[in-house]
CSV table of C-alpha atoms in Angstrom, one decimal:
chain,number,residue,atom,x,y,z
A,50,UNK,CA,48.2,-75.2,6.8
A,51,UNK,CA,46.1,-75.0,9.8
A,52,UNK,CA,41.8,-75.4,9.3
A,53,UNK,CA,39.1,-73.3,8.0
A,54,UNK,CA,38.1,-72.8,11.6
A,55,UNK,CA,41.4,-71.9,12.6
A,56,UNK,CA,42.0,-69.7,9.8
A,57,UNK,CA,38.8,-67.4,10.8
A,58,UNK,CA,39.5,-67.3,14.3
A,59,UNK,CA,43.5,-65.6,13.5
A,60,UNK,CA,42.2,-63.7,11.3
A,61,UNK,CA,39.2,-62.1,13.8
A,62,UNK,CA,42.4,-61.5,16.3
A,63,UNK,CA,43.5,-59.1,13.7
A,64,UNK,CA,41.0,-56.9,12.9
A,65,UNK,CA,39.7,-56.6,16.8
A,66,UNK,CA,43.3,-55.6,17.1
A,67,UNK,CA,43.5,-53.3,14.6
A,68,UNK,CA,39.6,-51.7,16.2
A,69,UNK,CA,41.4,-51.5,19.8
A,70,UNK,CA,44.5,-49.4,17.8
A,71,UNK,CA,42.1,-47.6,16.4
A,72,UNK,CA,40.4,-46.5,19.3
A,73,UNK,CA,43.0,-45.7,21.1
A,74,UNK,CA,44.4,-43.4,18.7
A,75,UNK,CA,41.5,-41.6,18.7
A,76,UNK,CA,40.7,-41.3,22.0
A,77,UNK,CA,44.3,-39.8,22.3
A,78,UNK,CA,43.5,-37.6,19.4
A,79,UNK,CA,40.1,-36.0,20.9
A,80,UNK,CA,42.4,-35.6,24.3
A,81,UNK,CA,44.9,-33.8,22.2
A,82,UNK,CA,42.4,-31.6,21.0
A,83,UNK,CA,40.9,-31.0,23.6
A,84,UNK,CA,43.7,-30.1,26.2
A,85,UNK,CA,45.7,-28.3,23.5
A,86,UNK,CA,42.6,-26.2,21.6
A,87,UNK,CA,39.8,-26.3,24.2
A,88,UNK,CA,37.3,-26.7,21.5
A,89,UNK,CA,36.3,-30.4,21.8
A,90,UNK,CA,38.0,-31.0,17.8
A,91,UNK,CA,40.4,-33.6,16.8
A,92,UNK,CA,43.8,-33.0,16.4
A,93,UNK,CA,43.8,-34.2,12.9
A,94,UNK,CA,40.3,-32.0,12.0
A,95,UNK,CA,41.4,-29.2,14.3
A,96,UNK,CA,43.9,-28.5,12.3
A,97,UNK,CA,41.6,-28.9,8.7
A,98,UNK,CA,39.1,-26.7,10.0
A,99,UNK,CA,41.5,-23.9,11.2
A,100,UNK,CA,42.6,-23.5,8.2
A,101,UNK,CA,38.5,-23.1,6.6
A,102,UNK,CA,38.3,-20.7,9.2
A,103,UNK,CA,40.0,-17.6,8.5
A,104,UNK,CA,40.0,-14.7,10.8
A,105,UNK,CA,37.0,-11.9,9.7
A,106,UNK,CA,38.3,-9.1,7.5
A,107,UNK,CA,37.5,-5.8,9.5
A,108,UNK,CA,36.9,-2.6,7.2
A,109,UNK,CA,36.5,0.8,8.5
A,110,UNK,CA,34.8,3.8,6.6
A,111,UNK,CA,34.2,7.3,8.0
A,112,UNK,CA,32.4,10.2,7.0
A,113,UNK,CA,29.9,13.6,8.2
A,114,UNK,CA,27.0,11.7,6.5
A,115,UNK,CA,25.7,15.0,6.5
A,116,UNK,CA,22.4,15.0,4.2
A,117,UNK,CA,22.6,11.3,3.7
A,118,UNK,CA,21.6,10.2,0.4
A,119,UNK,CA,22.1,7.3,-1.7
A,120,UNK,CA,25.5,8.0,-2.7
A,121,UNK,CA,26.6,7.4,1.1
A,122,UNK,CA,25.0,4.3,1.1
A,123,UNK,CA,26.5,2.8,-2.0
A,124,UNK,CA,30.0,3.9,-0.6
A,125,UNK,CA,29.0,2.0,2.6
A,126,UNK,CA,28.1,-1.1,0.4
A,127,UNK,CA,30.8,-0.8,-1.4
A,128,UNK,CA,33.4,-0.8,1.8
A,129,UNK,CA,31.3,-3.5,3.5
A,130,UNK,CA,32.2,-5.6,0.0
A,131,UNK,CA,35.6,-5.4,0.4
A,132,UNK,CA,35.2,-7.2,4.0
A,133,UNK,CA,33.0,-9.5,6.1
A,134,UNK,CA,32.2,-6.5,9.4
A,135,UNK,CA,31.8,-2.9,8.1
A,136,UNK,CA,32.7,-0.3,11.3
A,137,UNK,CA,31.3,3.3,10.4
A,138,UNK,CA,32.9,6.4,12.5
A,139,UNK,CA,30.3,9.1,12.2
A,140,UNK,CA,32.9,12.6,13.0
A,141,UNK,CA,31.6,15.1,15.2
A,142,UNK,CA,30.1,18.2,14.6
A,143,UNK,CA,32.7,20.1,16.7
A,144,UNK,CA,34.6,18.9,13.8
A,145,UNK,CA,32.5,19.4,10.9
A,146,UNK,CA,32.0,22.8,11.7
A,147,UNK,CA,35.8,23.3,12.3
A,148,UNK,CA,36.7,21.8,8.8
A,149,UNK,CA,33.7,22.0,6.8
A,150,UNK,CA,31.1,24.1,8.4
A,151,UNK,CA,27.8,23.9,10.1
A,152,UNK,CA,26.2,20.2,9.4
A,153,UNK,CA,22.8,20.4,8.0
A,154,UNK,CA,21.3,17.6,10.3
A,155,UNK,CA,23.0,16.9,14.3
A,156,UNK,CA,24.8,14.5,15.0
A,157,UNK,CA,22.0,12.2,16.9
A,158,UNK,CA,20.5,12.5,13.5
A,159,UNK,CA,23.2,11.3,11.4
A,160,UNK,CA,23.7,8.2,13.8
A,161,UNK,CA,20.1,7.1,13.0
A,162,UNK,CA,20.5,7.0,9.7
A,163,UNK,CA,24.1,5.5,9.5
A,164,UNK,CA,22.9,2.6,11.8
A,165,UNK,CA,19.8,2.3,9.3
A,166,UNK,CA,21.9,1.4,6.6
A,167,UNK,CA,21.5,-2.3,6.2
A,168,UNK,CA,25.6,-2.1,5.1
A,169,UNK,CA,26.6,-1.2,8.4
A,170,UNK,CA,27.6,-3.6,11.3
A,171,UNK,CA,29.1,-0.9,13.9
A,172,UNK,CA,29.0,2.5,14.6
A,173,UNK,CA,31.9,4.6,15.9
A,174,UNK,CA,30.7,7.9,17.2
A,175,UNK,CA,32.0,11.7,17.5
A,176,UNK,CA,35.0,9.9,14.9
A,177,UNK,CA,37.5,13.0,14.1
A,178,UNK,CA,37.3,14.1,10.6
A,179,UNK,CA,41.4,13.2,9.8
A,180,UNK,CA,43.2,9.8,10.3
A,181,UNK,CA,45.4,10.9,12.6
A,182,UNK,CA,48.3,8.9,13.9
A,183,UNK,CA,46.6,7.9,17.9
A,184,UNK,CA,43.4,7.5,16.2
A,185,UNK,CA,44.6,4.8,13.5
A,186,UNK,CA,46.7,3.0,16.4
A,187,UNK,CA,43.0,3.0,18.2
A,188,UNK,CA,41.7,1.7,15.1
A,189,UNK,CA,43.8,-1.1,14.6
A,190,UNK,CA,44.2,-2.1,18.1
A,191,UNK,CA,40.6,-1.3,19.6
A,192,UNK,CA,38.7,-2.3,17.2
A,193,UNK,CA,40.8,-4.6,15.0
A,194,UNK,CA,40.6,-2.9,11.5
A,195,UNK,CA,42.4,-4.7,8.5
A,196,UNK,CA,41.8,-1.9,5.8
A,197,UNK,CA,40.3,1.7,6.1
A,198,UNK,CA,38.5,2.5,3.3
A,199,UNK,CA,37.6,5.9,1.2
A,200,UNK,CA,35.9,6.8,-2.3
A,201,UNK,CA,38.4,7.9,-5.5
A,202,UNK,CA,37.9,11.8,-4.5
A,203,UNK,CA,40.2,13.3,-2.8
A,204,UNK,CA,39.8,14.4,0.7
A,205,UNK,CA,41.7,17.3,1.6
A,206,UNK,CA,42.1,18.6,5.1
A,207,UNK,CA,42.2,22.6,5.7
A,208,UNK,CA,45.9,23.0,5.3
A,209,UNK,CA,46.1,21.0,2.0
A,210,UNK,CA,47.0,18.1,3.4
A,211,UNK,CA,45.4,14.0,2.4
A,212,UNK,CA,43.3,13.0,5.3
A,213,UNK,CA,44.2,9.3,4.4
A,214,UNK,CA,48.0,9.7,4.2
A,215,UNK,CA,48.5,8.1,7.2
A,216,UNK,CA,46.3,4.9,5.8
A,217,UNK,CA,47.9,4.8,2.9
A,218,UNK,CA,51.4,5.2,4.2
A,219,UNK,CA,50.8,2.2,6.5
A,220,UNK,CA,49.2,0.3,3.5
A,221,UNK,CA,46.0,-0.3,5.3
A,222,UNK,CA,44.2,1.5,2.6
A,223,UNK,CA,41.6,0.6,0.1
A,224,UNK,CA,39.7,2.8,-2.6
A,225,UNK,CA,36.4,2.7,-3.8
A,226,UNK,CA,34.4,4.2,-6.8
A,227,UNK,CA,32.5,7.3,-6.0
A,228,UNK,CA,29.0,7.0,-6.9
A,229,UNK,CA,28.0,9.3,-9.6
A,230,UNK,CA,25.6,12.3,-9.7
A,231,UNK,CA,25.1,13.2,-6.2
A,232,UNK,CA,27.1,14.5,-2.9
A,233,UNK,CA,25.4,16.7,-0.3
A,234,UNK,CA,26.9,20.0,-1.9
A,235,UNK,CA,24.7,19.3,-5.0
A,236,UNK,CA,21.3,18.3,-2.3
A,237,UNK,CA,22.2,21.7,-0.2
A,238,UNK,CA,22.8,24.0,-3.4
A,239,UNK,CA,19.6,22.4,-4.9
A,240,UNK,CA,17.5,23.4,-2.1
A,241,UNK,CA,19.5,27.2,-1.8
A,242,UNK,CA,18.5,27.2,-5.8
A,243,UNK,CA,15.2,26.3,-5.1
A,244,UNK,CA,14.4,29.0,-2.3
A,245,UNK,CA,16.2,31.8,-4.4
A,246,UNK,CA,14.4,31.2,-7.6
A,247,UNK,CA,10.4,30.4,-6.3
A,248,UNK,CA,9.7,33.5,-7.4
A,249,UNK,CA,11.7,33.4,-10.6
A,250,UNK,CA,10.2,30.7,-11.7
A,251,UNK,CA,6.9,32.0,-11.4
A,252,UNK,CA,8.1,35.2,-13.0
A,253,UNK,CA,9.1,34.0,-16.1
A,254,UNK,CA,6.9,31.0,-16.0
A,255,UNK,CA,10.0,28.2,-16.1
A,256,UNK,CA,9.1,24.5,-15.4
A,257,UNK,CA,9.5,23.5,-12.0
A,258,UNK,CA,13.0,23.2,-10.8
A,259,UNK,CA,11.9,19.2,-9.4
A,260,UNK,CA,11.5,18.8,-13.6
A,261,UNK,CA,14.9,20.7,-14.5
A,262,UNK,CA,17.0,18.2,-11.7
A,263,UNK,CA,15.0,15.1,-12.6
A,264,UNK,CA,15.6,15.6,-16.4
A,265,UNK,CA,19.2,17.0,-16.5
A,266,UNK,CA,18.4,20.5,-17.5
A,267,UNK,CA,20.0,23.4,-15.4
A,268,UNK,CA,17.8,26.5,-16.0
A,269,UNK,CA,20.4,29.9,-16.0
A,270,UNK,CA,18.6,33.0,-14.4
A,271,UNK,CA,20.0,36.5,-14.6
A,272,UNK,CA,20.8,36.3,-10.6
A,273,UNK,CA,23.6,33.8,-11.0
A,274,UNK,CA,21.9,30.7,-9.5
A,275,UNK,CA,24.6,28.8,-11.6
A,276,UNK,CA,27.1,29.9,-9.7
A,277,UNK,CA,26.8,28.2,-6.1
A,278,UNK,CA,28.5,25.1,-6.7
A,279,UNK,CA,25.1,23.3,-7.6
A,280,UNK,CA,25.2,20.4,-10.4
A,281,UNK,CA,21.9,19.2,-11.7
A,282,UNK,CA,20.9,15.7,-10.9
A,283,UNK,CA,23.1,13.4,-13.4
A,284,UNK,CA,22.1,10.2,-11.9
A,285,UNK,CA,21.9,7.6,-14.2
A,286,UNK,CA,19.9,4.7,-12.8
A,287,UNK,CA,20.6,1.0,-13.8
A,288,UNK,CA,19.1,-2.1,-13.0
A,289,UNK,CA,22.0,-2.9,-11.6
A,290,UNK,CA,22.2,-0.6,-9.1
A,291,UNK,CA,18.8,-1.4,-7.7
A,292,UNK,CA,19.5,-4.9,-8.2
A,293,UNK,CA,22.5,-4.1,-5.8
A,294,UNK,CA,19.8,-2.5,-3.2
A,295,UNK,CA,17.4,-4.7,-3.1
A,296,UNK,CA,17.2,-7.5,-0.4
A,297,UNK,CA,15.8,-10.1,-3.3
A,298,UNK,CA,13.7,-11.6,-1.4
A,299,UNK,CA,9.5,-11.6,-1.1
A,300,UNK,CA,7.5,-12.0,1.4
A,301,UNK,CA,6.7,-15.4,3.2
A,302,UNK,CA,3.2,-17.4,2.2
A,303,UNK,CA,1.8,-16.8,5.4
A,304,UNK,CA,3.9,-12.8,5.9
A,305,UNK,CA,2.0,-10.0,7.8
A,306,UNK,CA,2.8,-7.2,4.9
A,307,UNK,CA,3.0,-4.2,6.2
A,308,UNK,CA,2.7,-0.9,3.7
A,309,UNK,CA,3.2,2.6,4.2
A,310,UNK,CA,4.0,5.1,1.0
A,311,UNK,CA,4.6,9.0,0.9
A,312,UNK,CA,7.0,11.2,-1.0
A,313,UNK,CA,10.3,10.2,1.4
A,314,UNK,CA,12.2,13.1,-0.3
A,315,UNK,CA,15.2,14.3,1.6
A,316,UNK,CA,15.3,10.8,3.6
A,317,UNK,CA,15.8,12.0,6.9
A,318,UNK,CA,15.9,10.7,10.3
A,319,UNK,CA,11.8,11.0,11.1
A,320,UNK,CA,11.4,8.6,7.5
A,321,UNK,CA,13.8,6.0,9.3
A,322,UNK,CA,12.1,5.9,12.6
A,323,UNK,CA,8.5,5.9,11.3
A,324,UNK,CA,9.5,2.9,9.3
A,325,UNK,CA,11.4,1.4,11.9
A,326,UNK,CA,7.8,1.3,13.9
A,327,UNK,CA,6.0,0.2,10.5
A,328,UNK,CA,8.7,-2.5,10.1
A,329,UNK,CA,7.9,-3.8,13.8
A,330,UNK,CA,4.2,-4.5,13.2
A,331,UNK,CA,4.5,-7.0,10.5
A,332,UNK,CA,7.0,-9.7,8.8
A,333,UNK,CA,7.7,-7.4,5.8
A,334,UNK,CA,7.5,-3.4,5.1
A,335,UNK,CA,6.5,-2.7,1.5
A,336,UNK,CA,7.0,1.1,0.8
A,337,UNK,CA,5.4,3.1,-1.6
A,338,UNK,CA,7.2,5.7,-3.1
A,339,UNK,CA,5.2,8.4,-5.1
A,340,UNK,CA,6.7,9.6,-8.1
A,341,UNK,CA,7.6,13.6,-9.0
A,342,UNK,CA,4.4,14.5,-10.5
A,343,UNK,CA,1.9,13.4,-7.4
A,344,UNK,CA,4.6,14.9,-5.1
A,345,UNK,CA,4.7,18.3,-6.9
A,346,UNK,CA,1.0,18.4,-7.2
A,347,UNK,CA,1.0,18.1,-3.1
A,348,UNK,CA,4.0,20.1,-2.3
A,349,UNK,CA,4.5,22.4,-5.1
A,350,UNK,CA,5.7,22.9,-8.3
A,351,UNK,CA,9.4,23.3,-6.3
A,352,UNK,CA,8.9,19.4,-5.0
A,353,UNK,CA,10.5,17.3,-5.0
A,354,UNK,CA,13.9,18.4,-4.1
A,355,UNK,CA,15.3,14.5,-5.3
A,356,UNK,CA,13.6,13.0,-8.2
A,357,UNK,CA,12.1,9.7,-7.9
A,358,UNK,CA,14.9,7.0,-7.9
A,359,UNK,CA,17.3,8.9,-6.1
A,360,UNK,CA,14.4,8.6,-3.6
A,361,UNK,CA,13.8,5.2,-3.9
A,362,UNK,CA,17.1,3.9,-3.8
A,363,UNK,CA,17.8,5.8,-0.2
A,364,UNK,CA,14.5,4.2,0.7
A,365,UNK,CA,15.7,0.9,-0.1
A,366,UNK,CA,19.1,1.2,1.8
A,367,UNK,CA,17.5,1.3,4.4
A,368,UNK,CA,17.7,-1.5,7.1
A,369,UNK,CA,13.7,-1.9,8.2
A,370,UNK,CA,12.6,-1.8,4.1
A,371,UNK,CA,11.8,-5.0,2.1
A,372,UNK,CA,10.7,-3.6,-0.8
A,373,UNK,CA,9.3,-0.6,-2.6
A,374,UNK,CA,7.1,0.0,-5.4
A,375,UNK,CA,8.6,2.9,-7.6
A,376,UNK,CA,5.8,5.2,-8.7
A,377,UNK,CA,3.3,4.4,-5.9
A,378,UNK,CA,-0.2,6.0,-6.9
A,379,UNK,CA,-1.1,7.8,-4.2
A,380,UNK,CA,-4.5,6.3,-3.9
A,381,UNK,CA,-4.1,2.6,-1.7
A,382,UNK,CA,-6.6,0.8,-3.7
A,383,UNK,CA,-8.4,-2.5,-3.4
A,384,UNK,CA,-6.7,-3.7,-6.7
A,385,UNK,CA,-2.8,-2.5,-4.9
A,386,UNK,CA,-4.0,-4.4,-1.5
A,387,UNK,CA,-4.6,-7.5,-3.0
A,388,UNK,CA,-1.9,-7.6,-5.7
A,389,UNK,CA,0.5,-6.9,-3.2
A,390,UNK,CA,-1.5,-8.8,-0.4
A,391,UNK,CA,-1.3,-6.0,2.3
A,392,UNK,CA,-2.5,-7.0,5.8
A,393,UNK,CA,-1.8,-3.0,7.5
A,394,UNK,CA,-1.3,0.0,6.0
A,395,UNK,CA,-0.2,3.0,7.8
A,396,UNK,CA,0.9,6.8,8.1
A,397,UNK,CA,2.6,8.7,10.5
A,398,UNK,CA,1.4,11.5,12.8
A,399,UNK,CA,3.9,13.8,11.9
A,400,UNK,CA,4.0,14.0,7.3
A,401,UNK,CA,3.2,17.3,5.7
A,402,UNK,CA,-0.2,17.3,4.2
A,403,UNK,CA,-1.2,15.3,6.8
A,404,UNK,CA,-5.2,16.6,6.7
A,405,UNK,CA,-6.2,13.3,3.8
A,406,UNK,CA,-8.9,12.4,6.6
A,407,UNK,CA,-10.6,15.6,5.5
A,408,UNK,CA,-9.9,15.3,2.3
A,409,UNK,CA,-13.1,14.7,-0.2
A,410,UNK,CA,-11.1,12.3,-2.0
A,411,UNK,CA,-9.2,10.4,1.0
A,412,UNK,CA,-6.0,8.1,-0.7
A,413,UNK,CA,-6.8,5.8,2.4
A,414,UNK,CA,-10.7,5.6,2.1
A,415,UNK,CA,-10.5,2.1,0.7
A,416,UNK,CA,-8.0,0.5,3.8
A,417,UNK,CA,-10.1,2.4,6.5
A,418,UNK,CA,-13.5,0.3,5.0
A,419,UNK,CA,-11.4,-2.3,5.3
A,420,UNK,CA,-10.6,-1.7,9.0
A,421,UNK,CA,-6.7,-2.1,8.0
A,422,UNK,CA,-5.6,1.2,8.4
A,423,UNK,CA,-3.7,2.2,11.1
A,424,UNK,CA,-2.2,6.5,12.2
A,425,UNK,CA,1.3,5.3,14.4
A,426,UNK,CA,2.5,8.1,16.3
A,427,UNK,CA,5.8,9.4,14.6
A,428,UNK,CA,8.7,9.2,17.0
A,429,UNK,CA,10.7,12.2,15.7
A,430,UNK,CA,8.8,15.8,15.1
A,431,UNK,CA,10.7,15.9,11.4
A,432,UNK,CA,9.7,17.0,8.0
A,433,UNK,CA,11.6,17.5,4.5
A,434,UNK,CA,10.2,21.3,5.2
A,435,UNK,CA,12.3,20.6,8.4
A,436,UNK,CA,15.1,20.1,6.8
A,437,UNK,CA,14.6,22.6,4.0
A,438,UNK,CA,14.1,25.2,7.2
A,439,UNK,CA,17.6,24.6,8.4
A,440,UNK,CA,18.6,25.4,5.2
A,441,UNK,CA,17.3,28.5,4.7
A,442,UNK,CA,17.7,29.9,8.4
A,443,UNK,CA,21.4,29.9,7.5
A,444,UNK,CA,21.5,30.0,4.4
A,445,UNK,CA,24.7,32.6,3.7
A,446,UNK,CA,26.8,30.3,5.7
A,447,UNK,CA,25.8,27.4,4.0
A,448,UNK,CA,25.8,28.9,0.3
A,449,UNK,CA,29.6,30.1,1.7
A,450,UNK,CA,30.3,25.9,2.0
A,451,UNK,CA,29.3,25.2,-1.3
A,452,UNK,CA,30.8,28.5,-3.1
A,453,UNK,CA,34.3,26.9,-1.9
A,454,UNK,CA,32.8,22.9,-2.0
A,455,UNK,CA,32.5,24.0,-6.0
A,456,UNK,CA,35.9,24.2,-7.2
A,457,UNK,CA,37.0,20.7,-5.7
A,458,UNK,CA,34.0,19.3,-7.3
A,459,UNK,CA,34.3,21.1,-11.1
A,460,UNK,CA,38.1,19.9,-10.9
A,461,UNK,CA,37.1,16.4,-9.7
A,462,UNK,CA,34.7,16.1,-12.7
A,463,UNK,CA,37.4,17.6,-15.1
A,464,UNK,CA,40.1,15.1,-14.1
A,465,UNK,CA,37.9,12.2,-13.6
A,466,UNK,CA,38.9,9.0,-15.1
A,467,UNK,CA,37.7,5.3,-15.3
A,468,UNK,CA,37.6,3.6,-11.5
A,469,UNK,CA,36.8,0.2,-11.9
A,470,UNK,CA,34.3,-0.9,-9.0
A,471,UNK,CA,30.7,-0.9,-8.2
């Protein structure tokens, strides 16, 4: 038995040797790593955090996203759930008008507001309106897509054909739930019903046709307005559902809150780049969206063409928008400034009704005093009477699309059954 002394000192011989082993063996490791993965990681972690690190799931959704409405954007919230990068083709509208007819809005138009959707990661544009067989080999090749993805109703090409049959054949398909009470058939007939019958209304003194869409009620005239393919609004809205298009998040304590408010019916392109400009002078863009009653009183008793949360949920999908109070009053008080804690309000150059300066009773008097008030020149010369224009101009053609759209649509109702989904 050798001394105390003598003991220590082996035993210090063994654990520096066992350091320098150590050492080595990592040094060894980390050159491993790094001549074999080029990343810098140890073999031993390289191989642990490969294995966290899975490769991004790629979905790809198409669509005319013709009238764009809250319906689209729930499908494109939907698809982007069912993956971690949401690619959008946006089809052409050589091809709309060779499958469907003439598009309502251009194509530059629909590209804003698909790449306002706060969903969408990508945009693919002038996408053809079926899967075909080059195009889904571009799609899985180009642009990496694990799962192409389309709503429960069928979509069926001129000669009777599945557009997705391709997809589905090559088992890169995935469905999702169509969302309930809207498609841009129902939005166009509702604005062909609401030209045609103006004068009906006021004939046989019927509540306004905003009233009947908002409520559920479909008023039958003697002219066969019931007949166009049109289906009163049958949106039911949840808490959910906004809950699912809200950011859920506030402001900052020290956020620059930005607010601009206005009827936003028909959400078009000119809403999306006049908040898009609001969004960009502040931290945070509140939007006020009036309800049915104060629109009506402005526009007409025909206003507005969607009712109030249909409105405020396309507001909400929207990319540049916080938050939104539903049921704005249209006066911006001192009492809605500081509850809210607004720093700018604004308004666009281009809005219909746009004379409230002159106006004895001016919603904005109370920001102007304040010197927080602010006109920002509208970047697109748009209106929902724009829209509504377009409409009527060709209005046989378009009343032609949803005479044929109506069958597909009663017999998608009739055979509807439970799809699970959100």
């Amino acid at each position: 038995m050798g001394s105390d002394a003598e003991k220590t000192q082996s035993w210090s011989k063994v654990v520096a040797t066992c350091l320098a082993v150590a050492v080595g063996v990592s040094f060894v490791g980390v050159y491993v790593a790094t001549s074999q993965y080029g990343n810098g990681v140890p073999w031993g972690l390289g191989l642990s955090w490969r294995r966290k690190k899975k490769k991004p799931v790629r979905v790809y959704m198409d669509g005319c996203f013709d009238m764009m409405h809250y319906g689209h954007c729930n499908a494109l919230r939907q698809a982007r759930a069912l993956g971690d990068h949401l690619v959008v083709g946006v089809v052409s509208d050589a091809e709309i008008i060779a499958n469907k007819g003439p598009p309502v809005t251009p194509l530059h138009e629909r590209l804003i507001m698909v790449r306002a959707v706060k969903w969408v990661d990508e945009v693919v544009e002038d996408a053809p309106y079926a899967i075909t067989e080059d195009f889904m080999k571009k799609l899985f090749g180009e642009y990496d897509i694990d799962y192409i993805i389309h709503g429960d109703d069928p979509c069926v090409l001129p000669d009777g054909s599945d557009a997705y049959a391709l997809a589905k054949k090559a088992g890169r398909y995935k469905q999702i739930k169509r969302t309930e009470g809207v498609s841009s058939t129902d939005i166009v007939g509702r604005m062909l019903l609401c030209v045609r019958e103006r004068s009906i209304i006021e004939k046989h003194n019927h509540s306004s046709l905003q009233r009947q869409f908002s409520h559920g009620h479909s008023q039958k005239f003697e002219d066969g307005g019931s007949g166009s393919g049109t289906r009163v609004s049958h949106f039911l809205p949840t808490s959910r559902r906004i809950v699912q298009f809200s950011n859920g998040k506030g402001p900052g304590p020290d956020a620059r809150i930005v607010y601009i408010d206005g009827a936003f019916d028909l959400f078009h392109a000119g809403h999306v780049e006049i908040l898009r400009v609001a969004r960009g002078l502040g931290d945070f863009l509140l939007v006020g969206i009036h309800n049915d009653q104060t629109v009506s009183s402005k526009r007409g008793v025909h206003r507005p063409i969607m009712n109030l949360h249909e409105r405020s949920l396309s507001v909400l999908a929207c990319r540049y928008v916080d938050e939104v109070i539903i049921g704005a009053p249209q006066e911006v008080s001192k009492d809605v400034i500081t509850t809210f804690d607004i720093s700018l309000v604004v308004h666009g150059t281009v809005a219909e009704g746009n004379d409230f300066l002159e106006e004895k009773d001016n919603p904005y008097a109370v920001p102007i005093s304040m010197g927080i008030f602010r006109v920002l020149e509208s970047p697109l010369d748009i209106t929902t009477s724009t829209i509504i224009k377009r409409i009527v101009a060709n209005h046989e053609a378009y009343q032609k699309r949803n005479e044929k759209k109506a069958a597909s649509e009663k017999k998608y109702y009739e055979e509807k059954t439970f799809v699970s989904g959100d």
